[in-house]
PDB file of C-alpha atoms in Angstrom:
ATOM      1  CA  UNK S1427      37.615  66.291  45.419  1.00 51.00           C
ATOM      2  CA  UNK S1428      40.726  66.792  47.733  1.00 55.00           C
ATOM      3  CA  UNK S1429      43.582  69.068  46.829  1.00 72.00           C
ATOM      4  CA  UNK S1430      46.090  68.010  49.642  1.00 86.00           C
ATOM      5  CA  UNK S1431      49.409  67.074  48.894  1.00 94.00           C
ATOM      6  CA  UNK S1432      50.155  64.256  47.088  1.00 97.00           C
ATOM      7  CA  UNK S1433      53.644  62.049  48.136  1.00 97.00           C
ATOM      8  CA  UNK S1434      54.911  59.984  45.307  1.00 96.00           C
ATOM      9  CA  UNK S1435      57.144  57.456  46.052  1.00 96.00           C
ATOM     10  CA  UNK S1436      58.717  55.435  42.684  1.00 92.00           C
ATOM     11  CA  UNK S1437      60.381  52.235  43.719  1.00 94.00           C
ATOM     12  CA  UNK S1438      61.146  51.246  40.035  1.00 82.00           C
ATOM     13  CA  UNK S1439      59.344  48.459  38.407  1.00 84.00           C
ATOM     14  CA  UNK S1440      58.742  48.302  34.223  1.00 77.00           C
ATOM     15  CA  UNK S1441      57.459  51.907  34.352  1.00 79.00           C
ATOM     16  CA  UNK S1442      61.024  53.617  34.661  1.00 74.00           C
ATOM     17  CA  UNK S1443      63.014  50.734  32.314  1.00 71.00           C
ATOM     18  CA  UNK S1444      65.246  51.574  29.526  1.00 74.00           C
ATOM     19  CA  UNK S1445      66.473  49.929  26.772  1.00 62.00           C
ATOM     20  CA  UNK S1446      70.051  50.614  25.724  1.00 59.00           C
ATOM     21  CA  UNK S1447      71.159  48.630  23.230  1.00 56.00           C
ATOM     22  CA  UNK S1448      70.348  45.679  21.004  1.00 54.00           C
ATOM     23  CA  UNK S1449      72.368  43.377  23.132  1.00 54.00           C
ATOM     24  CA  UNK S1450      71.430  44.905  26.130  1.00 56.00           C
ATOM     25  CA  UNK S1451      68.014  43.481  28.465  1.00 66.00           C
ATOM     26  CA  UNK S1452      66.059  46.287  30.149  1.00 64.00           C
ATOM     27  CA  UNK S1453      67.123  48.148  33.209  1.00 68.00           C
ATOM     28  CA  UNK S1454      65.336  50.172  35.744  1.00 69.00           C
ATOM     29  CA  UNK S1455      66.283  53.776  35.065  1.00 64.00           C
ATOM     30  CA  UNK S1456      66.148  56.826  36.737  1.00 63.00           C
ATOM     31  CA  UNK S1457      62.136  57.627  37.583  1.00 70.00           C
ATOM     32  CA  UNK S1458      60.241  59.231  34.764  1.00 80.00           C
ATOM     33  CA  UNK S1459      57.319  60.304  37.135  1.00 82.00           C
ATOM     34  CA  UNK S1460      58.141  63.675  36.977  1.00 84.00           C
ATOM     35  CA  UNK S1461      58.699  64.013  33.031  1.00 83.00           C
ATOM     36  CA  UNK S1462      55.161  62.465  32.612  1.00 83.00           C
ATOM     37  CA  UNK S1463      53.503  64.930  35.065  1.00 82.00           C
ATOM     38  CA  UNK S1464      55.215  68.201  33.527  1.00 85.00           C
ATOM     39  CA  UNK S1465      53.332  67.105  30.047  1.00 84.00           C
ATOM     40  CA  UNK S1466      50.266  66.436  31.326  1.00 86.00           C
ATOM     41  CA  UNK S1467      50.028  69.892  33.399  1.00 88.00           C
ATOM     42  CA  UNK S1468      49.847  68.275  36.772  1.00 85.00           C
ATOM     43  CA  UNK S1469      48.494  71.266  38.544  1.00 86.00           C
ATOM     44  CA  UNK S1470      48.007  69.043  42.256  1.00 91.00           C
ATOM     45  CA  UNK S1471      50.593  69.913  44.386  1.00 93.00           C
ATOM     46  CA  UNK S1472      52.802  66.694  44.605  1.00 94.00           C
ATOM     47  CA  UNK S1473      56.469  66.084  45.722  1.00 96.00           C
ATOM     48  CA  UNK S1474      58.271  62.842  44.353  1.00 94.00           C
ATOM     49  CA  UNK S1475      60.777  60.474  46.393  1.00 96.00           C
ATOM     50  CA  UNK S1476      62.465  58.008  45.022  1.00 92.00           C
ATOM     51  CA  UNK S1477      63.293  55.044  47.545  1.00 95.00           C
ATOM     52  CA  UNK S1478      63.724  52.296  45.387  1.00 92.00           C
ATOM     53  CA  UNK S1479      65.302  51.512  41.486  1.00 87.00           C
ATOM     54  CA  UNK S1480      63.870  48.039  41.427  1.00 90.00           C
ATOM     55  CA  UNK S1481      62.173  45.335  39.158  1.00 86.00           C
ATOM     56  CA  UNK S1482      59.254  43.843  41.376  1.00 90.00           C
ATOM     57  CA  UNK S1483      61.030  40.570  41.226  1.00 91.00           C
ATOM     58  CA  UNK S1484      63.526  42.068  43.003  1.00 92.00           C
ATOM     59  CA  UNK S1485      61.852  43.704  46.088  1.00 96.00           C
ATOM     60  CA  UNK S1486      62.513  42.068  49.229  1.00 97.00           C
ATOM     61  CA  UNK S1487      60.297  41.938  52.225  1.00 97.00           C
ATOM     62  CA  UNK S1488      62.958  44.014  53.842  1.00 98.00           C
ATOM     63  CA  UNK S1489      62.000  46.372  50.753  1.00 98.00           C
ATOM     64  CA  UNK S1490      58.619  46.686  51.663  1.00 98.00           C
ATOM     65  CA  UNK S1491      59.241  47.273  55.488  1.00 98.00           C
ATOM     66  CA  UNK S1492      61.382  50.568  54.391  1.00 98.00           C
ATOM     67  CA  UNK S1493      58.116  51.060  51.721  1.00 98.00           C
ATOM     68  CA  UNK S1494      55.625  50.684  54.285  1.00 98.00           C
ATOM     69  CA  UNK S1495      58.258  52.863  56.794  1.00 98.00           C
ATOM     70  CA  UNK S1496      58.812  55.314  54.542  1.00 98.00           C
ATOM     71  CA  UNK S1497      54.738  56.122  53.579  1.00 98.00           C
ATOM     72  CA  UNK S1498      53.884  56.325  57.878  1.00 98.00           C
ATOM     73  CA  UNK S1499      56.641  58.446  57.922  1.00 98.00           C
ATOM     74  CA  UNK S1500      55.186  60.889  55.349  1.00 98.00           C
ATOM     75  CA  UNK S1501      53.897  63.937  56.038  1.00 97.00           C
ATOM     76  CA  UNK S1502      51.414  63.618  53.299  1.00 98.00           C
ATOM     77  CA  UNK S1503      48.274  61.830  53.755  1.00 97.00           C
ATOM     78  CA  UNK S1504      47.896  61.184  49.872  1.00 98.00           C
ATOM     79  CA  UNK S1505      50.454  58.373  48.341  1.00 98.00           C
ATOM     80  CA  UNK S1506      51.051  57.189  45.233  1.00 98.00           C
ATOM     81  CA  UNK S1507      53.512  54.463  44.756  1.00 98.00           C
ATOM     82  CA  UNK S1508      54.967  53.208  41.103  1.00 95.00           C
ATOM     83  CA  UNK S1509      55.941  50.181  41.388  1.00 96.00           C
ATOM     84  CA  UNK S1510      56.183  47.217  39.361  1.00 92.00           C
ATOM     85  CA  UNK S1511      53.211  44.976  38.037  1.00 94.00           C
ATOM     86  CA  UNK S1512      54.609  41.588  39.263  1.00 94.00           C
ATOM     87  CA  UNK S1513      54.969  41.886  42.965  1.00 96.00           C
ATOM     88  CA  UNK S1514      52.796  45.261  43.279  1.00 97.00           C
ATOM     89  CA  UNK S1515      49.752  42.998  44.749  1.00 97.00           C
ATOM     90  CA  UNK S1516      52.065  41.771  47.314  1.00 98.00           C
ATOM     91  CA  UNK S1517      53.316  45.356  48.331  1.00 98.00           C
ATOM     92  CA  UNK S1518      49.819  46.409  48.887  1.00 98.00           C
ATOM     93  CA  UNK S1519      48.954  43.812  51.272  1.00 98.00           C
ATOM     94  CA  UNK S1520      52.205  45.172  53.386  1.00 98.00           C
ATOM     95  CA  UNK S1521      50.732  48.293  53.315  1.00 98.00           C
ATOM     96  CA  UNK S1522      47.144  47.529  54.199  1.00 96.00           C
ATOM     97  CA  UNK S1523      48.124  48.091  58.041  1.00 93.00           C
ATOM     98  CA  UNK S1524      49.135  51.597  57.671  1.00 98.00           C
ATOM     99  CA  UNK S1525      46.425  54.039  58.846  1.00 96.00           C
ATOM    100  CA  UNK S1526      44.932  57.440  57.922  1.00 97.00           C
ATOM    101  CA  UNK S1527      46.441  57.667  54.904  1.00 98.00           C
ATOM    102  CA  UNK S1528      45.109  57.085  51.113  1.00 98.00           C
ATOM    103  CA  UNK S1529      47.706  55.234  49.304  1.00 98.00           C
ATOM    104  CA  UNK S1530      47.382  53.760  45.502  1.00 98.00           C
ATOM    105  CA  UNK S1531      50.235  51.280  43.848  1.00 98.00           C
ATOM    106  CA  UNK S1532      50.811  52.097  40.108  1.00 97.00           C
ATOM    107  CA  UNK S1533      52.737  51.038  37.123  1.00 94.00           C
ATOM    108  CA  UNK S1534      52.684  49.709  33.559  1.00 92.00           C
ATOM    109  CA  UNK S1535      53.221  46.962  31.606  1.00 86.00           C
ATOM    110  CA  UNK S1536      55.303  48.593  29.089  1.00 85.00           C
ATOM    111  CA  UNK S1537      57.806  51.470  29.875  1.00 81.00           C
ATOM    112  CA  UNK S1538      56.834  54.612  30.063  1.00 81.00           C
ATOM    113  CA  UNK S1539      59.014  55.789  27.283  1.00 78.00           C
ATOM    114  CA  UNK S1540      57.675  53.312  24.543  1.00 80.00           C
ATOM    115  CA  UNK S1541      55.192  55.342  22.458  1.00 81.00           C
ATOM    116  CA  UNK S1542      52.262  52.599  23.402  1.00 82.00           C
ATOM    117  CA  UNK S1543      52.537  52.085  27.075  1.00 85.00           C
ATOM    118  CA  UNK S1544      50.299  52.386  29.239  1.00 89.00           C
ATOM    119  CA  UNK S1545      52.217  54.285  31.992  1.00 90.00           C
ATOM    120  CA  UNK S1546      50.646  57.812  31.147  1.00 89.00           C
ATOM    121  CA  UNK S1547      47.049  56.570  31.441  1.00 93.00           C
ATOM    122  CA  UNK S1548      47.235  54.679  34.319  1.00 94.00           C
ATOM    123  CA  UNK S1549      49.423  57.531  36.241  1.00 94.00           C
ATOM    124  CA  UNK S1550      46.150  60.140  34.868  1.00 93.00           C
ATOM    125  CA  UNK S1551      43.961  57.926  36.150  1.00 97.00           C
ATOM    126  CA  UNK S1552      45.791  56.788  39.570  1.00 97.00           C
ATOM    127  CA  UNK S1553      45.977  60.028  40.428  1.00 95.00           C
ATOM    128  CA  UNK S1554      42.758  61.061  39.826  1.00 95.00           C
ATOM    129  CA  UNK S1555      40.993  58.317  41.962  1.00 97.00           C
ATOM    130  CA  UNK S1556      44.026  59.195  44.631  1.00 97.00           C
ATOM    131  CA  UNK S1557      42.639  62.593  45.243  1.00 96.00           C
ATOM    132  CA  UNK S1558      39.032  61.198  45.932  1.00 95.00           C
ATOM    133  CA  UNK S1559      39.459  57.693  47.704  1.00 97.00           C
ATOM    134  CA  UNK S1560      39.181  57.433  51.784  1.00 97.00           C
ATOM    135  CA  UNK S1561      41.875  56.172  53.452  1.00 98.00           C
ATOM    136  CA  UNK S1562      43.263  52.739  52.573  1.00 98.00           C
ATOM    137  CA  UNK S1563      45.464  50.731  50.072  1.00 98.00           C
ATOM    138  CA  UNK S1564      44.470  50.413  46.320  1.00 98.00           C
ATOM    139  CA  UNK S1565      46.091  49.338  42.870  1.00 98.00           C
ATOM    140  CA  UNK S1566      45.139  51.358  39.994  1.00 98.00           C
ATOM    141  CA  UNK S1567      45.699  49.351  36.707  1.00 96.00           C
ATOM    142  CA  UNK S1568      43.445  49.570  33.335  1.00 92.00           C
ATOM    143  CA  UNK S1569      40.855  52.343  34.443  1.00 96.00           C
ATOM    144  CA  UNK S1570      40.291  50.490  37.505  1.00 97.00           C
ATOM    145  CA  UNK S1571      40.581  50.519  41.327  1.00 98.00           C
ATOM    146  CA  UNK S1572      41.866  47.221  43.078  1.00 98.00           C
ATOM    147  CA  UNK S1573      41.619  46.345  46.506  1.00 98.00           C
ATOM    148  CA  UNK S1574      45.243  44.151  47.056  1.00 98.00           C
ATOM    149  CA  UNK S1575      43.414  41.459  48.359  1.00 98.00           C
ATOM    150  CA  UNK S1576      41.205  40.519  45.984  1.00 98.00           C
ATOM    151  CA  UNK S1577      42.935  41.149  42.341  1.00 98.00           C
ATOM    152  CA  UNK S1578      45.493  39.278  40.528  1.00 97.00           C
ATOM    153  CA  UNK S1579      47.241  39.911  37.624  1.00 96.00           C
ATOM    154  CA  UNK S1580      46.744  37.919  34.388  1.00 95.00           C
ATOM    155  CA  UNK S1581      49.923  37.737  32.595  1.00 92.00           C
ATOM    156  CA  UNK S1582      48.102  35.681  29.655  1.00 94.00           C
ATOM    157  CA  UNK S1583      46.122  38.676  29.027  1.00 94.00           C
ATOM    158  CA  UNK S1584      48.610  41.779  30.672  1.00 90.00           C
ATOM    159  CA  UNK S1585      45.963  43.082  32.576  1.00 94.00           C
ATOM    160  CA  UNK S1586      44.978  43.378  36.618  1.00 96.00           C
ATOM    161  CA  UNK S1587      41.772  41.016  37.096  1.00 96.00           C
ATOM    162  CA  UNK S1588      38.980  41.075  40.155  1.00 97.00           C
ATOM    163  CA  UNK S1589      38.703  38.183  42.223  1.00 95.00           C
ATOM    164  CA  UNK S1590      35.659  36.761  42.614  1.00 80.00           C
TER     165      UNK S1590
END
């Protein structure tokens, strides 16, 4: 298992969203990466950058140049990205050019602050397959590792699918 440095790179998505009032619709928040990580005991070294506050539905293709910029440009070789469920398939195909590095897309279908989402276990487990994958680009969604180009996400069932 590797122990080099880990980049994470939080462009938004439904992982950082807040709620704040009854009247209100959800908005992307400030990233709660590094809240999560502190009470799970993270002990990998990691550094965070935040580069984008978006919903997926929001990211441009000019958003995932400055994404895919912005992970070449890394020192790291290690990256994970949160990002949002809805485009995040999308953003991993723009990244499946870069080289020599290990990248993995996360996020979760519920924000992380609601008491059942999903963001805590699939950040655990993202991270965890981060530190032993080879180089390429993978989404890490429900305890399992996606290649961009052949998963899609079923919104019927709110969970990342194989394709055949």
């Amino acid at each position: 298992m590797s122990h080099d440095p880990i980049c994470i790179l939080t462009t938004g998505g439904t992982i950082d969203k807040i709620y704040f009032d009854a009247l209100s619709e959800y908005q992307v928040g400030a990233p709660t990466i590094a809240g999560l990580l502190a009470e799970g005991g993270v002990r990998c070294p990691f550094r965070i950058v935040s580069i984008l506050r978006k919903d997926s539905l929001d990211i441009t293709e000019a958003d995932r140049e400055l994404i895919r910029d912005t992970v070449i440009a890394l020192p790291e070789r290690r990256v994970l990205i949160t990002h949002g469920t809805d485009t995040m398939v999308e953003t991993g195909k723009a990244l499946a050019r870069v080289e020599s590095k290990a990248i993995v897309l996360v996020g979760s279908l519920k924000p992380a602050n609601f008491k059942d989402s999903d963001a805590v276990f699939n950040i655990a487990f993202a991270l965890g397959a981060l530190q032993s994958l080879p180089d390429g680009v993978y989404i890490a969604m429900n305890g399992c590792v996606f290649d961009p180009f052949k998963v899609t996400k079923n919104r019927v069932a709110g969970r990342f699918e194989a394709l055949d």
